[in-house]
Amino acid sequence: MKELKPLLKNAYLSYHGLEIIFSSLRWVFLLLSTVVFTVRYTQNPDPLKFYLFVALVVFGILYMGVSDYYLHKSPEGSTMYTFMTKGGPFFDFIAFSALIPLTGGIESPLLPVAYLILLHIAVYWRIVGGLIAATLFCTFYSIIFYMQVSDVYTLSNLVVYFCHVLFLYLVGGLGGIIVSRERKQHSEKNELAEVANRDYLTNLLNHRSFQENLRKDLENGSDFYLVLADIDRFKSINDQHGHVTGDKVLRQIGEIISTIIPAKQGKVFRYGGEEFAIILHMNRKKEVDNLLVTIKEAIASHLFYCDGGESFSVTMSFGSCIQNGEKPDQLVEKVDKLLYEAKHRGRNQIVYSNVG
């Protein structure tokens, strides 16, 4: 039960979490389909249906195996990840269309699976996709119904038929509306949260976000280096070239640092004023040093321009150390002293703690 709660929460917050649930359900329905087919096959053996079902199972295992691989191994947003996740409902429809005739047609206990597939389609394609998919399912159901039922136009059979069609359209249409509404609200909430956690000038994560990330990483016991970096003599830049140029310098330096720091290994924050903070999820000082030297040299060699066309360059000083179980404010104070030492040594320096 404890493992289920985070999974459900993740499914509500992201498409990725929802895809994990749908992927798991495919394996459950594959097992359930095998049981249903086996029971029906023992009652009415048909070698052709047996071979078709085996082929369907093999195809399903191959597809679901490949899909799960890209779902867990590929970065979200990559071509294969997008193809496998958004293409999943099409596979589900094809598999469903082949499975239902093999497990009893309109009498198949697996027929309600259509509603889940419709909801899955509505997640990506909203109300239009839900209605189009409902039309496809109704067409498929109509074909099976007219092939299997002898007295189609009796009142009882017509009631059954129209009820199924109605429910399919209701799930497709209303499901699409509900999903669209929920996703819109969630998207707007995420946008507001993103704005609250971003610095308006540099578009880097802001001080508030830095404190939250630092606290979480320390609570989780993650290995990381904290870096504080400060632009040398930034006040003279504002005094000599103006605050507009100073703002441009801040933005460009933020871009330089963000470009160099690998997204999976670190986060860059505007700590405040001309100071930046970096959390590097690394535990080897040599790797951190190589990265910081690259940043320091890239900034020192970069030419900045004021409105008059005059060019100038700036340097930065850095203080860094690996976390050692300190509280957030203790760790920040420790690194801040290292940054002050770098300034005291003549600026354009990287100073590390003797520990780590």
XYZ file of C-alpha atoms in Angstrom:
356
model
C 0.000 0.000 0.000
C 2.891 2.356 0.819
C 4.394 1.783 -2.636
C 1.035 2.396 -4.332
C 0.496 5.911 -2.933
C 3.634 7.470 -4.516
C 2.795 5.756 -7.809
C -0.744 7.184 -7.850
C 0.533 10.635 -6.862
C 3.132 10.510 -9.626
C 0.463 9.454 -12.126
C -1.618 12.492 -11.196
C 1.326 14.854 -11.515
C 2.873 13.582 -14.757
C 2.217 11.707 -17.983
C 5.187 9.485 -17.186
C 3.636 8.190 -13.974
C 0.345 7.569 -15.758
C 2.128 5.656 -18.527
C 3.769 3.391 -15.956
C 0.312 2.458 -14.650
C -1.057 1.774 -18.141
C 2.054 -0.247 -18.970
C 1.584 -2.364 -15.844
C -2.099 -2.863 -16.667
C -1.161 -4.250 -20.098
C 0.736 -7.096 -18.430
C -2.177 -7.741 -16.064
C -4.639 -7.889 -18.974
C -2.290 -10.151 -20.914
C -2.396 -12.646 -18.046
C -6.158 -12.207 -17.669
C -6.657 -12.701 -21.417
C -4.674 -15.935 -21.267
C -6.906 -17.224 -18.487
C -10.114 -16.246 -20.331
C -8.949 -17.754 -23.599
C -7.822 -20.990 -21.906
C -11.224 -21.436 -20.217
C -13.118 -20.836 -23.472
C -10.717 -22.971 -25.501
C -11.193 -25.988 -23.219
C -14.957 -25.640 -23.741
C -14.721 -25.299 -27.515
C -11.283 -26.200 -28.961
C -10.338 -24.524 -32.237
C -6.713 -24.973 -33.469
C -6.879 -21.856 -35.682
C -7.915 -19.648 -32.753
C -5.169 -21.221 -30.640
C -2.434 -20.325 -33.137
C -3.852 -16.829 -33.608
C -3.935 -16.281 -29.859
C -0.345 -17.512 -29.433
C 0.774 -15.145 -32.212
C -1.077 -12.294 -30.502
C 0.560 -13.063 -27.145
C 4.053 -13.209 -28.692
C 3.444 -9.905 -30.481
C 2.118 -8.364 -27.274
C 5.098 -9.467 -25.183
C 7.541 -8.113 -27.769
C 5.748 -4.772 -28.048
C 5.265 -4.331 -24.313
C 8.875 -5.315 -23.616
C 10.206 -2.737 -26.076
C 7.713 -0.142 -24.826
C 8.741 -0.680 -21.194
C 12.411 -0.394 -22.140
C 11.971 3.026 -23.739
C 9.541 4.106 -21.018
C 12.160 3.554 -18.309
C 15.405 4.132 -20.224
C 14.692 6.958 -22.675
C 14.532 10.598 -21.569
C 11.028 12.052 -21.484
C 10.389 13.967 -24.679
C 12.801 11.923 -26.810
C 11.571 10.628 -30.166
C 11.320 6.968 -29.137
C 9.789 7.801 -25.756
C 7.091 9.914 -27.412
C 6.465 7.311 -30.121
C 6.089 4.460 -27.642
C 3.887 6.320 -25.170
C 1.578 8.114 -27.587
C 1.532 5.082 -29.884
C 0.508 2.808 -27.004
C -3.257 3.380 -27.366
C -3.085 2.407 -31.063
C -1.409 -0.863 -30.113
C -4.072 -1.364 -27.437
C -6.853 -0.902 -30.001
C -5.269 -3.361 -32.453
C -4.684 -5.931 -29.706
C -8.237 -5.424 -28.411
C -9.708 -5.880 -31.900
C -7.866 -9.175 -32.297
C -8.502 -10.397 -28.743
C -12.267 -9.920 -28.460
C -13.220 -12.291 -31.348
C -10.907 -14.922 -29.811
C -12.513 -14.703 -26.357
C -16.232 -14.734 -27.148
C -16.990 -11.638 -29.203
C -19.780 -9.547 -27.677
C -19.935 -12.094 -24.829
C -16.258 -11.654 -23.998
C -15.657 -10.614 -20.380
C -12.802 -8.460 -21.700
C -15.139 -6.096 -23.576
C -15.048 -3.383 -20.814
C -11.303 -2.977 -21.481
C -12.449 -0.671 -24.296
C -13.370 1.956 -21.703
C -9.833 1.989 -20.284
C -8.339 2.316 -23.745
C -10.679 5.236 -24.465
C -9.512 6.993 -21.300
C -5.886 6.366 -22.269
C -6.508 7.923 -25.676
C -8.292 10.885 -24.085
C -5.180 11.632 -21.987
C -3.192 12.506 -25.133
C -5.846 13.398 -27.709
C -8.491 15.013 -25.478
C -12.187 15.133 -26.448
C -11.633 14.972 -30.234
C -9.418 11.912 -29.884
C -11.860 10.351 -27.439
C -14.803 10.760 -29.825
C -12.830 9.480 -32.827
C -11.688 6.458 -30.819
C -15.257 5.876 -29.587
C -16.399 5.834 -33.242
C -13.748 3.228 -34.076
C -14.764 1.075 -31.111
C -18.452 1.410 -32.038
C -17.677 0.392 -35.613
C -15.736 -2.631 -34.383
C -18.497 -3.545 -31.921
C -21.160 -3.168 -34.610
C -19.327 -5.552 -36.946
C -18.948 -8.178 -34.209
C -22.544 -7.669 -33.088
C -24.059 -8.111 -36.558
C -21.853 -11.129 -37.281
C -22.632 -12.861 -34.000
C -26.271 -12.025 -33.260
C -28.875 -13.793 -35.381
C -31.950 -11.683 -34.494
C -30.369 -8.247 -34.621
C -33.595 -6.265 -34.812
C -35.390 -7.711 -31.818
C -36.087 -5.139 -29.113
C -33.877 -6.755 -26.460
C -30.879 -7.018 -28.814
C -31.327 -3.451 -30.046
C -31.402 -2.198 -26.453
C -28.149 -4.058 -25.684
C -26.519 -2.710 -28.849
C -27.491 0.935 -28.333
C -26.526 0.823 -24.645
C -22.996 -0.338 -25.545
C -22.668 2.309 -28.261
C -23.989 5.024 -25.936
C -21.564 4.094 -23.142
C -18.634 4.063 -25.548
C -19.440 7.575 -26.746
C -20.073 8.800 -23.203
C -16.722 7.495 -21.973
C -14.922 8.852 -25.037
C -16.593 12.273 -24.925
C -16.948 12.893 -21.193
C -13.595 11.235 -20.517
C -11.982 13.641 -22.965
C -13.684 16.637 -21.346
C -12.701 15.584 -17.812
C -9.107 14.799 -18.773
C -8.773 18.059 -20.731
C -10.118 20.054 -17.793
C -7.886 18.351 -15.236
C -4.774 18.591 -17.398
C -5.438 22.273 -18.120
C -5.753 23.048 -14.415
C -2.649 21.004 -13.649
C -0.727 22.744 -16.438
C -1.745 26.183 -15.157
C -0.737 25.176 -11.630
C 2.663 24.015 -12.893
C 3.155 27.261 -14.806
C 2.436 29.285 -11.673
C 4.827 27.120 -9.659
C 7.467 27.514 -12.366
C 7.095 31.298 -12.303
C 7.389 31.287 -8.503
C 10.606 29.262 -8.681
C 12.295 31.225 -11.478
C 14.344 34.393 -11.359
C 12.653 36.944 -13.633
C 15.945 38.385 -14.950
C 18.111 35.330 -15.702
C 15.355 32.674 -15.924
C 17.479 30.559 -13.594
C 15.991 28.847 -10.555
C 15.700 31.452 -7.801
C 16.813 31.651 -4.161
C 13.601 30.053 -2.902
C 14.064 27.088 -5.215
C 17.712 26.833 -4.113
C 16.723 26.539 -0.452
C 14.126 23.853 -1.244
C 16.532 21.807 -3.384
C 19.326 22.126 -0.827
C 17.065 20.999 1.994
C 15.740 18.005 0.049
C 19.211 16.874 -1.052
C 20.517 17.062 2.511
C 17.490 15.224 3.901
C 17.922 12.488 1.274
C 21.619 12.121 2.091
C 22.618 12.777 -1.528
C 26.289 13.215 -2.398
C 26.783 16.674 -3.863
C 29.061 19.677 -3.989
C 27.686 23.110 -3.208
C 29.223 25.974 -5.174
C 28.759 29.696 -4.616
C 30.079 31.974 -7.377
C 30.281 35.751 -7.438
C 31.027 38.175 -10.292
C 34.187 40.092 -9.468
C 33.820 43.876 -9.130
C 30.260 43.812 -10.425
C 29.475 47.203 -8.864
C 32.050 48.833 -11.128
C 30.270 47.346 -14.162
C 27.000 48.977 -13.108
C 28.757 52.260 -12.292
C 30.729 52.375 -15.553
C 28.287 50.865 -18.076
C 24.901 51.207 -16.387
C 22.427 48.801 -14.812
C 20.942 47.731 -18.166
C 24.343 46.426 -19.228
C 24.775 44.885 -15.772
C 21.505 42.992 -16.265
C 22.753 41.722 -19.634
C 25.927 40.470 -17.963
C 23.894 38.567 -15.379
C 21.715 36.972 -18.058
C 24.657 35.948 -20.239
C 26.632 34.518 -17.336
C 23.560 32.528 -16.308
C 23.346 31.145 -19.843
C 27.067 30.248 -19.900
C 26.880 28.361 -16.589
C 23.632 26.582 -17.550
C 25.130 25.476 -20.867
C 28.198 23.960 -19.214
C 26.515 22.229 -16.257
C 25.065 18.821 -17.333
C 21.315 18.838 -16.636
C 21.409 15.409 -14.985
C 24.337 16.288 -12.722
C 23.601 19.746 -11.468
C 21.296 22.725 -11.053
C 22.096 26.419 -11.375
C 20.442 29.106 -9.253
C 20.590 32.869 -9.000
C 21.373 33.164 -5.326
C 20.940 36.921 -5.245
C 22.465 40.069 -6.731
C 25.578 39.059 -8.681
C 25.911 35.735 -6.856
C 25.060 32.316 -8.272
C 24.679 28.935 -6.568
C 25.312 25.545 -8.134
C 24.424 22.122 -6.743
C 26.556 19.446 -8.401
C 25.511 15.842 -7.850
C 29.070 14.540 -7.956
C 31.347 13.028 -5.337
C 34.737 13.386 -7.010
C 36.601 16.653 -6.506
C 38.493 16.274 -9.800
C 35.252 16.201 -11.819
C 33.939 19.248 -9.967
C 37.208 21.102 -10.457
C 37.256 20.390 -14.210
C 33.707 21.705 -14.495
C 34.345 24.864 -12.468
C 37.586 25.608 -14.303
C 35.677 25.315 -17.591
C 33.041 27.771 -16.319
C 35.642 30.188 -14.956
C 37.625 30.220 -18.205
C 34.500 30.470 -20.384
C 33.329 33.542 -18.489
C 36.771 35.160 -18.429
C 37.164 34.733 -22.211
C 33.634 35.930 -23.039
C 33.278 39.489 -24.364
C 30.375 41.558 -23.103
C 29.145 44.679 -24.907
C 27.548 47.852 -23.626
C 25.040 49.878 -25.645
C 27.804 52.017 -27.089
C 29.485 48.974 -28.617
C 32.396 48.996 -26.175
C 33.476 45.492 -25.148
C 34.698 44.349 -21.756
C 35.273 41.120 -19.847
C 34.577 39.941 -16.319
C 35.840 37.225 -14.001
C 34.220 35.163 -11.262
C 35.313 33.756 -7.926
C 34.145 30.386 -6.611
C 33.863 28.632 -3.276
C 32.959 24.958 -3.114
C 32.844 21.952 -0.835
C 31.133 18.581 -0.599
C 28.258 18.272 1.834
C 29.110 16.464 5.047
C 25.786 16.179 6.823
C 25.521 19.867 7.729
C 22.265 21.738 8.082
C 21.402 23.943 5.072
C 22.419 27.232 6.708
C 25.643 25.686 8.028
C 26.637 24.408 4.599
C 25.854 27.749 2.916
C 27.864 29.632 5.547
C 30.777 27.231 5.076
C 30.834 27.694 1.284
C 30.306 31.433 1.608
C 33.519 31.656 3.664
C 35.358 29.787 0.894
C 34.009 32.279 -1.642
C 35.167 35.157 0.578
C 38.613 33.551 0.731
C 38.714 33.374 -3.074
C 37.971 37.093 -3.181
C 40.636 37.775 -0.550
C 43.265 35.845 -2.563
C 42.838 38.189 -5.509
C 39.583 37.065 -7.173
C 39.174 34.859 -10.278
C 39.913 31.912 -7.965
C 38.344 28.570 -7.030
C 38.701 27.694 -3.350
C 37.728 24.305 -1.930
C 37.324 23.080 1.596
C 40.161 20.937 2.933
C 37.536 18.309 3.760
C 36.477 16.248 0.673
